[in-house]
Amino acid sequence: MTMDFFSNLGIFFQTILQLIDNPMTILLLLGASFLGIIFGALPGLTATLGVALLTTLTYSMDLETALIALISMYVGAVYGGSYPSILINIPGTAAAAATALDGYPMAQRGEGGRALGLTTTASFIGTVVGMLALIAFAPLIADAALQFTSYEFFLLAFFGIIISGTLTSSDLVYKGWIAGLIGLALSCIGRDQLQFYPRFTFDLSQLDGGIEVVPVLIGAFAVPQIIRSMRDRLTLGKPQPIKRILPEFKTIRKNFKHIIRSSMIGVGIGAVPGVGEDIAGWVSYGTTKNSHPKPENFGKGEPAGIIASETANNSCIGGALIPLVTLGIPGSPPAVMLLGALMLHGLNPGPMVVINRPTFLYELCAIMVLASLAMWLNGMFLAKHVIKVLRVPATVFLPIVTVLSVIGSYALGLNIFNLYLMIPVGIAAYLLGEMDYPISPLVIGVILGPMADENLRRALMVGEGDLTGFFERPVSLLLIAAIVLTICSQIPAWKRLSSRLIARFLKRSEGEQK
Amino acid sequence: METLKLSKEELSKKRKADFFTGLLILFISIAMLFESFTFPMTDSYGGVQNVWYVSPALLPILVSSLLILLSLILIKRSITDGGFKQAIEDFPKLTQTIRSEGSRRFFIICCYLIAYVYGVIPYVDFFIGSMVFLLAFILPFYLDRSELFSVSFLPFMVTSTLIGILGYQGMVSSLLADIALLAIMLFITLCSYLKIKGDSELFSKWRISVMTSVLTPLILVPCFKFGLLVPLPTEGLVIKAMEHLAYLVR
């Protein structure tokens, strides 16, 4: 066990040394991270979109180089969202929305540089803690997942869709479930994997191979963003001036307990399928405010507010990678895109990854450490230049994003049909989004659909049509219970019953105390 | 997470949309269910005798059944929250909603995207097509002048639709399509310049729009074509010239 630990630590440091030994890698790290910060900083562009568009540039790279670019972009974009939050009170990404509450008041009283310094260091710490969580929990989960059979994989895919639908829906919960099921329905298009029977292909040979994931992802994430921002005449205010940006280690030390708590919240929320950095930021902000000795200072430029939101949204990255690496289920929307990119490079994340590529996890962690370092360096030394980007109007860069999305979707398989698919998917995703249907469960459904289909039929094949197999295995039972509880918790009668039971229990325990 | 507390009016408006989407999802799911029942269940396919539990229809039936159930719940909820009533009350105002500023802009943006992807990309040189698309798309939105739609949106739409239809029927050569779009580029540039002539702020925005539309494909095309070795959807006048130039430089 100890030997394993040291050998893994050796692989981790060896990867770091190998990476920093190559000047091109350092350039790629810094460049992708800088690009990520710009993507995060520009309202209308998101981390998911950044990873999606960069994926198209990594086609010709090997897996390790592509990962360096994509992870640096992901980390940079999540952090970059804080720039407009602090300087113009408009969050660059949803993940940085909570940062604006205290960041902007700080910038207004001339402490913009200090706020950016705090954000940079908090995001760096958050990413590193997320990485530590990944390295600590991923091997345990992967070991357990090696025991999974078709029963568990089908239920896991189904649970992923249900839980992401439940947690990402801002209106009725079953809208999230409908979105997930639409994704599953889309994944049924094409010839099935076991019998090669054409399903819903409408006699179009282009649909025989099924729907390509990357065009669907680009369509679902990029097109609605383009339509929404161009439609709404998004105009940005003048950024608040900033002075020197310092790392603010003293304030960070003073808020150490908030950092630890926020990191844990970020990792926990990130690990839940489909729930991303935005929710992590808000939950962490709320928790820190409630536990702070002076909660009335929040919203008026309290540094702890910025630290809470930024640490959580960056630690969420590591959390989101835990189910991605171990189970093949992405933890957040950018992780969905990352999964698509990994599959494109011939790596299928999931329990088998520890056998097929035993060093993958340590390489990933080494890349995360370097990406967070690149983000910190960019943040400390290039922040003033990034701010200039905020002057670029959305009506100029979004048409460019359209061209990039088109060429990105096409470059995969050099197939124009992918573009024909991207536009209707994008318009449908926009309309669904306008009616408060979350998009993450939809794309998770598209990605997990083949896994659900194949494993459901395999499981039934093993039992020759007998369903009892689902109830004979502990993990399978646990997943069934989780699915049933998640669904039941949305039924009004169940809600009434559970609240009545809780009230009765509380009454009884109070009576016993008296 | 039903965290948002909406006013009664907002709620019935939202449920009105839910009523229609519920119906649409119900209709599609029923069609999907019927189609799924045509897949082999217990009969033989490809020489293999099927059994219901390995049938390719299994997941589609499960998914469509769940969608039918959820869409019915959605419709029921929308009726209880006044969505259906609102839908009937608002029916005469339908044209007003369609003509609203937001709907109009949404429709125009969709037209741009559809014309670019279905009309331009398959038949026109990627460099030229993207350059004209960018100019036609950026100008009216960036300068925020409705009169510019007539000199950018309309010519772009008409030309790309024509190219798309003729191209689909194999009646237009790539060269002709390239030249037609170059002419449209010239037309949009000149007409828009004449429209904003005299206004220095608008002129500066116009210059940025023209520069962006030329520079973007000028950077992207060599990056993909010669850097990443990705052939572009249609390679015509300009990309072929670039290829010759690259050959000469090598």
PDB file of C-alpha atoms in Angstrom, chain A residues 56-57 60 154 158 166-167 169-175 177-178 181-182 184-185 188 191-192 195-200 223 226-227 230-231 233 279 393 395-396 399-400 402-404 406-407 410-411 414 416 419-420 423-424 427 430-431 435-437 449 453 456-457 460-461 464-465 495, chain B residues 1-4 14-15 17-18 21-22 25 32 35-36 38-40 45 50 52-60 62-63 66-67 70-71 73-74 77 101-102 105-106 109-110 113-114 116-118 121-122 126 130 133-134 137-138 141-142 144 208 212 216 220 224 228 230-233:
ATOM      1  CA  THR A  56     -11.663  21.264 -32.366  1.00  0.00           C
ATOM      2  CA  LEU A  57      -8.109  22.588 -32.304  1.00  0.00           C
ATOM      3  CA  SER A  60      -4.255  16.572 -34.366  1.00  0.00           C
ATOM      4  CA  PHE A 154     -27.569   0.918 -16.474  1.00  0.00           C
ATOM      5  CA  PHE A 158     -30.225   6.463 -15.342  1.00  0.00           C
ATOM      6  CA  THR A 166     -33.502  17.260 -10.558  1.00  0.00           C
ATOM      7  CA  LEU A 167     -30.728  19.604  -9.510  1.00  0.00           C
ATOM      8  CA  SER A 169     -33.994  22.563 -13.242  1.00  0.00           C
ATOM      9  CA  SER A 170     -34.882  26.101 -12.189  1.00  0.00           C
ATOM     10  CA  ASP A 171     -38.615  25.527 -12.703  1.00  0.00           C
ATOM     11  CA  LEU A 172     -40.494  22.207 -12.407  1.00  0.00           C
ATOM     12  CA  VAL A 173     -38.191  19.301 -11.641  1.00  0.00           C
ATOM     13  CA  TYR A 174     -39.750  17.054 -14.250  1.00  0.00           C
ATOM     14  CA  LYS A 175     -38.677  19.534 -16.914  1.00  0.00           C
ATOM     15  CA  TRP A 177     -36.160  14.799 -16.370  1.00  0.00           C
ATOM     16  CA  ILE A 178     -37.865  15.501 -19.709  1.00  0.00           C
ATOM     17  CA  LEU A 181     -35.080  11.725 -21.559  1.00  0.00           C
ATOM     18  CA  ILE A 182     -34.963  13.808 -24.758  1.00  0.00           C
ATOM     19  CA  LEU A 184     -31.694   9.554 -24.195  1.00  0.00           C
ATOM     20  CA  ALA A 185     -34.171   9.552 -27.096  1.00  0.00           C
ATOM     21  CA  CYS A 188     -31.333   5.990 -29.694  1.00  0.00           C
ATOM     22  CA  ARG A 191     -27.984   1.469 -35.605  1.00  0.00           C
ATOM     23  CA  ASP A 192     -28.132  -0.187 -32.185  1.00  0.00           C
ATOM     24  CA  GLN A 195     -27.966  -6.087 -33.329  1.00  0.00           C
ATOM     25  CA  PHE A 196     -27.090  -3.262 -35.691  1.00  0.00           C
ATOM     26  CA  TYR A 197     -30.768  -2.549 -36.300  1.00  0.00           C
ATOM     27  CA  PRO A 198     -31.447   0.962 -37.723  1.00  0.00           C
ATOM     28  CA  ARG A 199     -33.551   3.002 -35.267  1.00  0.00           C
ATOM     29  CA  PHE A 200     -35.172   6.336 -36.198  1.00  0.00           C
ATOM     30  CA  VAL A 223     -26.005  28.233 -30.548  1.00  0.00           C
ATOM     31  CA  ILE A 226     -25.145  33.148 -29.606  1.00  0.00           C
ATOM     32  CA  ILE A 227     -28.897  33.659 -30.116  1.00  0.00           C
ATOM     33  CA  MET A 230     -27.237  38.779 -29.969  1.00  0.00           C
ATOM     34  CA  ARG A 231     -30.978  39.070 -29.277  1.00  0.00           C
ATOM     35  CA  ARG A 233     -28.249  43.713 -27.141  1.00  0.00           C
ATOM     36  CA  ILE A 279     -24.392  26.123  -7.968  1.00  0.00           C
ATOM     37  CA  PRO A 393     -18.580  44.039 -27.915  1.00  0.00           C
ATOM     38  CA  THR A 395     -22.019  41.644 -31.292  1.00  0.00           C
ATOM     39  CA  VAL A 396     -18.536  41.383 -32.805  1.00  0.00           C
ATOM     40  CA  PRO A 399     -20.458  35.973 -34.996  1.00  0.00           C
ATOM     41  CA  ILE A 400     -16.800  34.864 -34.867  1.00  0.00           C
ATOM     42  CA  THR A 402     -20.480  31.077 -34.855  1.00  0.00           C
ATOM     43  CA  VAL A 403     -17.837  30.534 -37.539  1.00  0.00           C
ATOM     44  CA  LEU A 404     -15.633  28.699 -35.000  1.00  0.00           C
ATOM     45  CA  VAL A 406     -19.276  25.641 -37.606  1.00  0.00           C
ATOM     46  CA  ILE A 407     -15.702  24.746 -38.439  1.00  0.00           C
ATOM     47  CA  TYR A 410     -17.329  20.066 -39.344  1.00  0.00           C
ATOM     48  CA  ALA A 411     -13.716  19.188 -38.554  1.00  0.00           C
ATOM     49  CA  LEU A 414     -15.206  16.203 -42.112  1.00  0.00           C
ATOM     50  CA  ILE A 416     -21.275  18.586 -43.465  1.00  0.00           C
ATOM     51  CA  LEU A 419     -23.527  21.036 -39.318  1.00  0.00           C
ATOM     52  CA  TYR A 420     -27.013  20.207 -40.544  1.00  0.00           C
ATOM     53  CA  ILE A 423     -28.300  24.068 -36.085  1.00  0.00           C
ATOM     54  CA  PRO A 424     -31.644  22.338 -35.293  1.00  0.00           C
ATOM     55  CA  ILE A 427     -32.321  26.177 -31.947  1.00  0.00           C
ATOM     56  CA  TYR A 430     -32.423  27.626 -27.156  1.00  0.00           C
ATOM     57  CA  LEU A 431     -36.219  27.212 -27.183  1.00  0.00           C
ATOM     58  CA  MET A 435     -38.940  27.584 -21.328  1.00  0.00           C
ATOM     59  CA  ASP A 436     -36.672  26.737 -18.368  1.00  0.00           C
ATOM     60  CA  TYR A 437     -35.649  23.263 -19.476  1.00  0.00           C
ATOM     61  CA  GLY A 449     -27.597   6.841 -23.757  1.00  0.00           C
ATOM     62  CA  ASP A 453     -29.044   0.931 -23.772  1.00  0.00           C
ATOM     63  CA  LEU A 456     -29.919  -2.652 -19.846  1.00  0.00           C
ATOM     64  CA  ARG A 457     -30.070  -5.289 -22.555  1.00  0.00           C
ATOM     65  CA  LEU A 460     -31.574  -8.655 -18.998  1.00  0.00           C
ATOM     66  CA  MET A 461     -29.682 -11.098 -21.184  1.00  0.00           C
ATOM     67  CA  GLU A 464     -32.792 -14.157 -19.428  1.00  0.00           C
ATOM     68  CA  GLY A 465     -35.431 -11.481 -19.011  1.00  0.00           C
ATOM     69  CA  LYS A 495     -43.550  15.598   0.512  1.00  0.00           C
TER      70      LYS A 495
ATOM     71  CA  MET B   1     -35.441  23.283  -7.204  1.00  0.00           C
ATOM     72  CA  GLU B   2     -38.642  25.212  -7.409  1.00  0.00           C
ATOM     73  CA  THR B   3     -36.996  28.095  -5.630  1.00  0.00           C
ATOM     74  CA  LEU B   4     -38.313  30.966  -7.694  1.00  0.00           C
ATOM     75  CA  LYS B  14     -44.881  30.187 -18.171  1.00  0.00           C
ATOM     76  CA  ARG B  15     -47.458  27.405 -17.941  1.00  0.00           C
ATOM     77  CA  ALA B  17     -45.673  27.682 -22.921  1.00  0.00           C
ATOM     78  CA  ASP B  18     -45.574  24.444 -20.921  1.00  0.00           C
ATOM     79  CA  THR B  21     -44.450  22.038 -25.216  1.00  0.00           C
ATOM     80  CA  GLY B  22     -46.260  19.336 -23.254  1.00  0.00           C
ATOM     81  CA  ILE B  25     -43.544  16.291 -26.512  1.00  0.00           C
ATOM     82  CA  MET B  32     -41.633   7.392 -31.142  1.00  0.00           C
ATOM     83  CA  GLU B  35     -42.160   3.526 -34.392  1.00  0.00           C
ATOM     84  CA  SER B  36     -40.426   1.509 -31.624  1.00  0.00           C
ATOM     85  CA  THR B  38     -42.010  -1.758 -35.509  1.00  0.00           C
ATOM     86  CA  PHE B  39     -38.513  -2.803 -34.330  1.00  0.00           C
ATOM     87  CA  PRO B  40     -37.889  -6.562 -34.040  1.00  0.00           C
ATOM     88  CA  TYR B  45     -33.626 -10.123 -37.624  1.00  0.00           C
ATOM     89  CA  ASN B  50     -34.930 -12.231 -31.147  1.00  0.00           C
ATOM     90  CA  TRP B  52     -37.937  -9.189 -26.060  1.00  0.00           C
ATOM     91  CA  TYR B  53     -35.178  -8.405 -23.545  1.00  0.00           C
ATOM     92  CA  VAL B  54     -32.454  -7.912 -26.170  1.00  0.00           C
ATOM     93  CA  SER B  55     -34.703  -6.133 -28.600  1.00  0.00           C
ATOM     94  CA  PRO B  56     -33.449  -2.793 -29.995  1.00  0.00           C
ATOM     95  CA  ALA B  57     -36.914  -1.483 -29.114  1.00  0.00           C
ATOM     96  CA  LEU B  58     -36.389  -1.856 -25.373  1.00  0.00           C
ATOM     97  CA  LEU B  59     -34.828   1.528 -24.508  1.00  0.00           C
ATOM     98  CA  PRO B  60     -36.897   3.534 -27.035  1.00  0.00           C
ATOM     99  CA  LEU B  62     -38.936   2.814 -22.019  1.00  0.00           C
ATOM    100  CA  VAL B  63     -37.895   6.377 -22.917  1.00  0.00           C
ATOM    101  CA  LEU B  66     -41.632   7.913 -19.622  1.00  0.00           C
ATOM    102  CA  LEU B  67     -41.812  10.966 -21.900  1.00  0.00           C
ATOM    103  CA  LEU B  70     -44.071  13.272 -17.959  1.00  0.00           C
ATOM    104  CA  SER B  71     -45.658  15.299 -20.764  1.00  0.00           C
ATOM    105  CA  ILE B  73     -48.042  15.527 -15.954  1.00  0.00           C
ATOM    106  CA  LEU B  74     -46.723  18.750 -17.510  1.00  0.00           C
ATOM    107  CA  ARG B  77     -49.856  21.040 -14.201  1.00  0.00           C
ATOM    108  CA  GLU B 101     -38.809  42.996 -30.943  1.00  0.00           C
ATOM    109  CA  GLY B 102     -37.369  39.894 -29.222  1.00  0.00           C
ATOM    110  CA  ARG B 105     -34.440  39.469 -33.549  1.00  0.00           C
ATOM    111  CA  PHE B 106     -34.596  35.743 -32.736  1.00  0.00           C
ATOM    112  CA  ILE B 109     -30.559  35.425 -36.029  1.00  0.00           C
ATOM    113  CA  CYS B 110     -31.962  31.973 -36.862  1.00  0.00           C
ATOM    114  CA  LEU B 113     -27.488  30.732 -39.024  1.00  0.00           C
ATOM    115  CA  ILE B 114     -29.680  28.616 -41.324  1.00  0.00           C
ATOM    116  CA  TYR B 116     -24.956  30.236 -43.565  1.00  0.00           C
ATOM    117  CA  VAL B 117     -25.031  26.517 -42.747  1.00  0.00           C
ATOM    118  CA  TYR B 118     -27.497  25.211 -45.346  1.00  0.00           C
ATOM    119  CA  ILE B 121     -21.226  26.382 -46.444  1.00  0.00           C
ATOM    120  CA  PRO B 122     -21.926  23.442 -48.824  1.00  0.00           C
ATOM    121  CA  PHE B 126     -15.378  28.724 -46.952  1.00  0.00           C
ATOM    122  CA  SER B 130     -17.584  33.143 -43.822  1.00  0.00           C
ATOM    123  CA  PHE B 133     -21.658  35.949 -43.361  1.00  0.00           C
ATOM    124  CA  LEU B 134     -19.597  37.808 -40.744  1.00  0.00           C
ATOM    125  CA  PHE B 137     -24.247  39.427 -39.373  1.00  0.00           C
ATOM    126  CA  ILE B 138     -22.032  41.909 -37.498  1.00  0.00           C
ATOM    127  CA  PHE B 141     -26.225  44.197 -34.785  1.00  0.00           C
ATOM    128  CA  TYR B 142     -22.994  46.013 -33.894  1.00  0.00           C
ATOM    129  CA  ASP B 144     -27.544  48.683 -34.001  1.00  0.00           C
ATOM    130  CA  ILE B 208     -14.188  47.355 -37.254  1.00  0.00           C
ATOM    131  CA  THR B 212     -13.277  41.601 -38.465  1.00  0.00           C
ATOM    132  CA  THR B 216     -11.298  36.209 -39.120  1.00  0.00           C
ATOM    133  CA  LEU B 220      -8.863  30.720 -39.372  1.00  0.00           C
ATOM    134  CA  PHE B 224      -7.171  24.793 -40.103  1.00  0.00           C
ATOM    135  CA  LEU B 228      -4.210  21.380 -38.467  1.00  0.00           C
ATOM    136  CA  VAL B 230      -8.239  19.913 -41.838  1.00  0.00           C
ATOM    137  CA  PRO B 231      -9.792  20.316 -45.318  1.00  0.00           C
ATOM    138  CA  LEU B 232     -12.534  22.945 -45.311  1.00  0.00           C
ATOM    139  CA  PRO B 233     -16.157  22.202 -46.290  1.00  0.00           C
TER     140      PRO B 233
END
